mmCIF file of C-alpha atoms in Angstrom:
data_model
loop_
_atom_site.group_PDB
_atom_site.id
_atom_site.type_symbol
_atom_site.label_atom_id
_atom_site.label_comp_id
_atom_site.label_asym_id
_atom_site.label_seq_id
_atom_site.Cartn_x
_atom_site.Cartn_y
_atom_site.Cartn_z
ATOM 1 C CA MET K 1 -18.620 76.367 -24.609
ATOM 2 C CA PHE K 2 -19.953 77.496 -21.294
ATOM 3 C CA ARG K 3 -17.979 80.148 -19.792
ATOM 4 C CA GLY K 4 -18.385 82.525 -16.865
ATOM 5 C CA LEU K 5 -21.886 81.060 -15.604
ATOM 6 C CA GLU K 6 -22.967 81.338 -12.086
ATOM 7 C CA ILE K 7 -25.554 78.534 -11.420
ATOM 8 C CA ILE K 8 -27.142 78.472 -7.828
ATOM 9 C CA GLN K 9 -29.172 75.459 -7.157
ATOM 10 C CA ARG K 10 -29.866 75.601 -3.617
ATOM 11 C CA ASN K 11 -31.777 72.557 -2.841
ATOM 12 C CA ASP K 12 -31.811 71.927 0.905
ATOM 13 C CA GLY K 13 -34.978 70.346 1.363
ATOM 14 C CA THR K 14 -36.285 67.355 -0.355
ATOM 15 C CA ALA K 15 -34.041 64.889 -2.400
ATOM 16 C CA GLY K 16 -34.198 65.457 -6.001
ATOM 17 C CA GLY K 17 -32.199 64.564 -9.082
ATOM 18 C CA THR K 18 -31.004 67.965 -9.732
ATOM 19 C CA ARG K 19 -28.540 68.820 -12.581
ATOM 20 C CA SER K 20 -26.873 72.176 -13.025
ATOM 21 C CA ILE K 21 -25.522 71.217 -16.394
ATOM 22 C CA TYR K 22 -26.668 67.879 -18.091
ATOM 23 C CA LEU K 23 -24.853 66.668 -21.266
ATOM 24 C CA LYS K 24 -26.351 63.485 -22.923
ATOM 25 C CA ASN K 25 -24.475 62.127 -25.932
ATOM 26 C CA ALA K 26 -22.552 65.348 -26.030
ATOM 27 C CA ALA K 27 -19.116 66.120 -27.672
ATOM 28 C CA ASN K 28 -16.132 68.380 -27.260
ATOM 29 C CA ILE K 29 -17.677 70.595 -24.263
ATOM 30 C CA THR K 30 -15.580 72.948 -22.348
ATOM 31 C CA ILE K 31 -16.721 74.413 -19.031
ATOM 32 C CA LEU K 32 -14.564 77.154 -17.921
ATOM 33 C CA ASP K 33 -14.543 79.797 -15.272
ATOM 34 C CA CYS K 34 -17.872 78.874 -13.922
ATOM 35 C CA THR K 35 -19.326 78.612 -10.416
ATOM 36 C CA PHE K 36 -21.898 75.980 -9.148
ATOM 37 C CA VAL K 37 -23.427 76.168 -5.790
ATOM 38 C CA GLY K 38 -25.575 73.198 -4.593
ATOM 39 C CA GLY K 39 -27.371 72.262 -1.455
ATOM 40 C CA THR K 40 -27.666 69.533 0.877
ATOM 41 C CA ASN K 41 -29.730 67.617 -1.558
ATOM 42 C CA SER K 42 -28.461 68.857 -4.963
ATOM 43 C CA TYR K 43 -27.191 66.009 -6.827
ATOM 44 C CA TYR K 44 -25.020 67.210 -9.791
ATOM 45 C CA GLY K 45 -23.119 70.386 -10.763
ATOM 46 C CA VAL K 46 -22.084 68.711 -14.127
ATOM 47 C CA TYR K 47 -23.410 65.382 -15.241
ATOM 48 C CA MET K 48 -22.253 64.045 -18.547
ATOM 49 C CA ASP K 49 -24.136 60.927 -19.749
ATOM 50 C CA THR K 50 -22.583 59.200 -22.615
ATOM 51 C CA GLY K 51 -20.185 61.372 -24.825
ATOM 52 C CA GLU K 52 -16.914 62.087 -25.783
ATOM 53 C CA GLY K 53 -14.545 65.193 -25.181
ATOM 54 C CA LEU K 54 -15.345 67.284 -21.801
ATOM 55 C CA ALA K 55 -12.903 69.857 -20.072
ATOM 56 C CA ILE K 56 -13.805 71.449 -16.793
ATOM 57 C CA SER K 57 -11.457 73.869 -15.669
ATOM 58 C CA SER K 58 -10.889 77.124 -13.462
ATOM 59 C CA SER K 59 -14.263 76.562 -11.964
ATOM 60 C CA LYS K 60 -15.735 76.460 -8.541
ATOM 61 C CA PHE K 61 -18.154 73.618 -7.057
ATOM 62 C CA LEU K 62 -19.716 74.461 -3.596
ATOM 63 C CA ASP K 63 -21.911 72.468 -1.324
ATOM 64 C CA PHE K 64 -23.065 69.638 -3.560
ATOM 65 C CA GLY K 65 -24.829 66.904 -1.378
ATOM 66 C CA LYS K 66 -24.059 64.265 -4.050
ATOM 67 C CA PHE K 67 -21.751 64.580 -6.798
ATOM 68 C CA ALA K 68 -20.254 67.815 -8.006
ATOM 69 C CA VAL K 69 -19.065 66.271 -11.345
ATOM 70 C CA TYR K 70 -20.313 62.958 -12.389
ATOM 71 C CA ILE K 71 -19.232 61.301 -15.734
ATOM 72 C CA TYR K 72 -21.015 58.280 -16.881
ATOM 73 C CA TYR K 73 -19.918 56.139 -19.834
ATOM 74 C CA ALA K 74 -17.909 59.004 -21.398
ATOM 75 C CA SER K 75 -14.346 59.342 -22.640
ATOM 76 C CA TYR K 76 -11.710 61.978 -23.312
ATOM 77 C CA ILE K 77 -12.437 63.862 -20.009
ATOM 78 C CA ILE K 78 -10.169 66.562 -18.211
ATOM 79 C CA VAL K 79 -11.026 67.974 -14.955
ATOM 80 C CA SER K 80 -8.428 70.434 -14.002
ATOM 81 C CA ASN K 81 -7.582 73.346 -11.674
ATOM 82 C CA ASN K 82 -11.207 73.574 -10.018
ATOM 83 C CA ILE K 83 -12.169 74.035 -6.336
ATOM 84 C CA PHE K 84 -14.286 71.638 -4.863
ATOM 85 C CA ARG K 85 -15.746 72.699 -1.416
ATOM 86 C CA ASP K 86 -18.059 70.569 0.602
ATOM 87 C CA CYS K 87 -19.099 68.203 -1.906
ATOM 88 C CA TYR K 88 -20.127 64.527 -1.073
ATOM 89 C CA VAL K 89 -18.028 63.471 -4.130
ATOM 90 C CA ALA K 90 -16.133 66.072 -6.207
ATOM 91 C CA VAL K 91 -15.453 63.795 -9.103
ATOM 92 C CA HIS K 92 -17.031 60.511 -9.989
ATOM 93 C CA ILE K 93 -16.056 58.844 -13.161
ATOM 94 C CA ALA K 94 -18.133 55.661 -14.136
ATOM 95 C CA GLY K 95 -16.768 54.087 -17.206
ATOM 96 C CA MET K 96 -18.620 51.040 -17.186
ATOM 97 C CA GLY K 97 -16.051 49.139 -19.197
ATOM 98 C CA ARG K 98 -15.168 51.866 -21.473
ATOM 99 C CA ASP K 99 -11.508 53.248 -22.257
ATOM 100 C CA VAL K 100 -11.983 56.711 -20.560
ATOM 101 C CA TYR K 101 -8.819 58.429 -21.099
ATOM 102 C CA GLY K 102 -9.408 60.876 -18.329
ATOM 103 C CA VAL K 103 -7.146 63.119 -16.333
ATOM 104 C CA VAL K 104 -8.107 64.611 -13.059
ATOM 105 C CA ALA K 105 -5.455 67.271 -12.181
ATOM 106 C CA GLY K 106 -4.466 70.345 -10.068
ATOM 107 C CA ASN K 107 -7.876 70.492 -8.217
ATOM 108 C CA VAL K 108 -8.178 71.592 -4.599
ATOM 109 C CA ILE K 109 -10.888 69.554 -2.495
ATOM 110 C CA TYR K 110 -11.583 70.552 0.795
ATOM 111 C CA TYR K 111 -14.329 70.594 3.811
ATOM 112 C CA THR K 112 -15.021 73.395 5.974
ATOM 113 C CA HIS K 113 -17.102 71.604 8.461
ATOM 114 C CA ASP K 114 -18.057 68.041 9.454
ATOM 115 C CA PHE K 115 -19.701 67.145 6.310
ATOM 116 C CA ALA K 116 -20.992 63.528 5.665
ATOM 117 C CA THR K 117 -18.841 62.680 2.517
ATOM 118 C CA ASP K 118 -18.061 59.583 0.521
ATOM 119 C CA THR K 119 -14.912 59.989 -1.455
ATOM 120 C CA ALA K 120 -13.380 63.206 -2.975
ATOM 121 C CA ILE K 121 -12.487 61.223 -6.185
ATOM 122 C CA LEU K 122 -14.225 58.143 -7.012
ATOM 123 C CA VAL K 123 -13.178 56.104 -10.105
ATOM 124 C CA GLY K 124 -15.447 53.116 -10.588
ATOM 125 C CA GLY K 125 -17.303 51.035 -12.998
ATOM 126 C CA ILE K 126 -14.164 49.581 -14.669
ATOM 127 C CA SER K 127 -13.010 52.997 -16.034
ATOM 128 C CA ARG K 128 -9.635 52.360 -17.757
ATOM 129 C CA HIS K 129 -6.952 54.993 -18.262
ATOM 130 C CA VAL K 130 -7.710 57.500 -15.926
ATOM 131 C CA ALA K 131 -4.745 59.638 -14.248
ATOM 132 C CA ILE K 132 -5.159 61.474 -11.077
ATOM 133 C CA LEU K 133 -2.254 63.980 -10.698
ATOM 134 C CA GLY K 134 -1.428 67.035 -8.574
ATOM 135 C CA ASN K 135 -4.355 67.495 -6.694
ATOM 136 C CA VAL K 136 -4.546 69.077 -3.187
ATOM 137 C CA PHE K 137 -7.003 67.444 -0.584
ATOM 138 C CA ASP K 138 -7.981 68.606 2.900
ATOM 139 C CA THR K 139 -10.491 66.021 4.439
ATOM 140 C CA SER K 140 -9.343 66.756 7.720
ATOM 141 C CA SER K 141 -13.006 67.405 8.999
ATOM 142 C CA ASN K 142 -14.093 63.770 8.114
ATOM 143 C CA ASP K 143 -12.691 60.394 7.627
ATOM 144 C CA ALA K 144 -13.512 59.614 3.921
ATOM 145 C CA PRO K 145 -10.864 58.377 1.524
ATOM 146 C CA CYS K 146 -9.218 60.918 -0.814
ATOM 147 C CA ILE K 147 -9.328 58.640 -3.806
ATOM 148 C CA GLU K 148 -11.038 55.468 -4.283
ATOM 149 C CA VAL K 149 -10.727 53.087 -7.288
ATOM 150 C CA GLN K 150 -13.234 50.339 -7.757
ATOM 151 C CA GLY K 151 -12.581 47.844 -10.470
ATOM 152 C CA GLN K 152 -9.779 48.408 -13.101
ATOM 153 C CA GLY K 153 -8.704 52.022 -12.987
#
């Protein structure tokens, strides 16, 4: 369990593949009440690569130039009750043909300036069984879609 962490990963210069928390082949991980601060070129707040069982709740993700939460080829995912501010993509789930069984619910996603964004929540790579419920979006400072599903979702 990761609880009460504050990770400041300010990267406003050269692009880099930075990850605040990197989970590879991990299982049953909980991230609770944490704060992640990125920068223009900060890539990932939480990156899960191949795993099972991840819950991210009651955390803040601020100013990520790429992905605040990136889930790749993982299943049993819950991203709930978080705040995402000025993140290029708040949550990206890439199941790569896998049954993800994921829930993205009760998050607040907003932008405070004209920030170049992609999509607030992106489900792609043929991710099956993903529910997006009760999130609040304020993308009024840009014209990006709030939710994008690519392939089966």
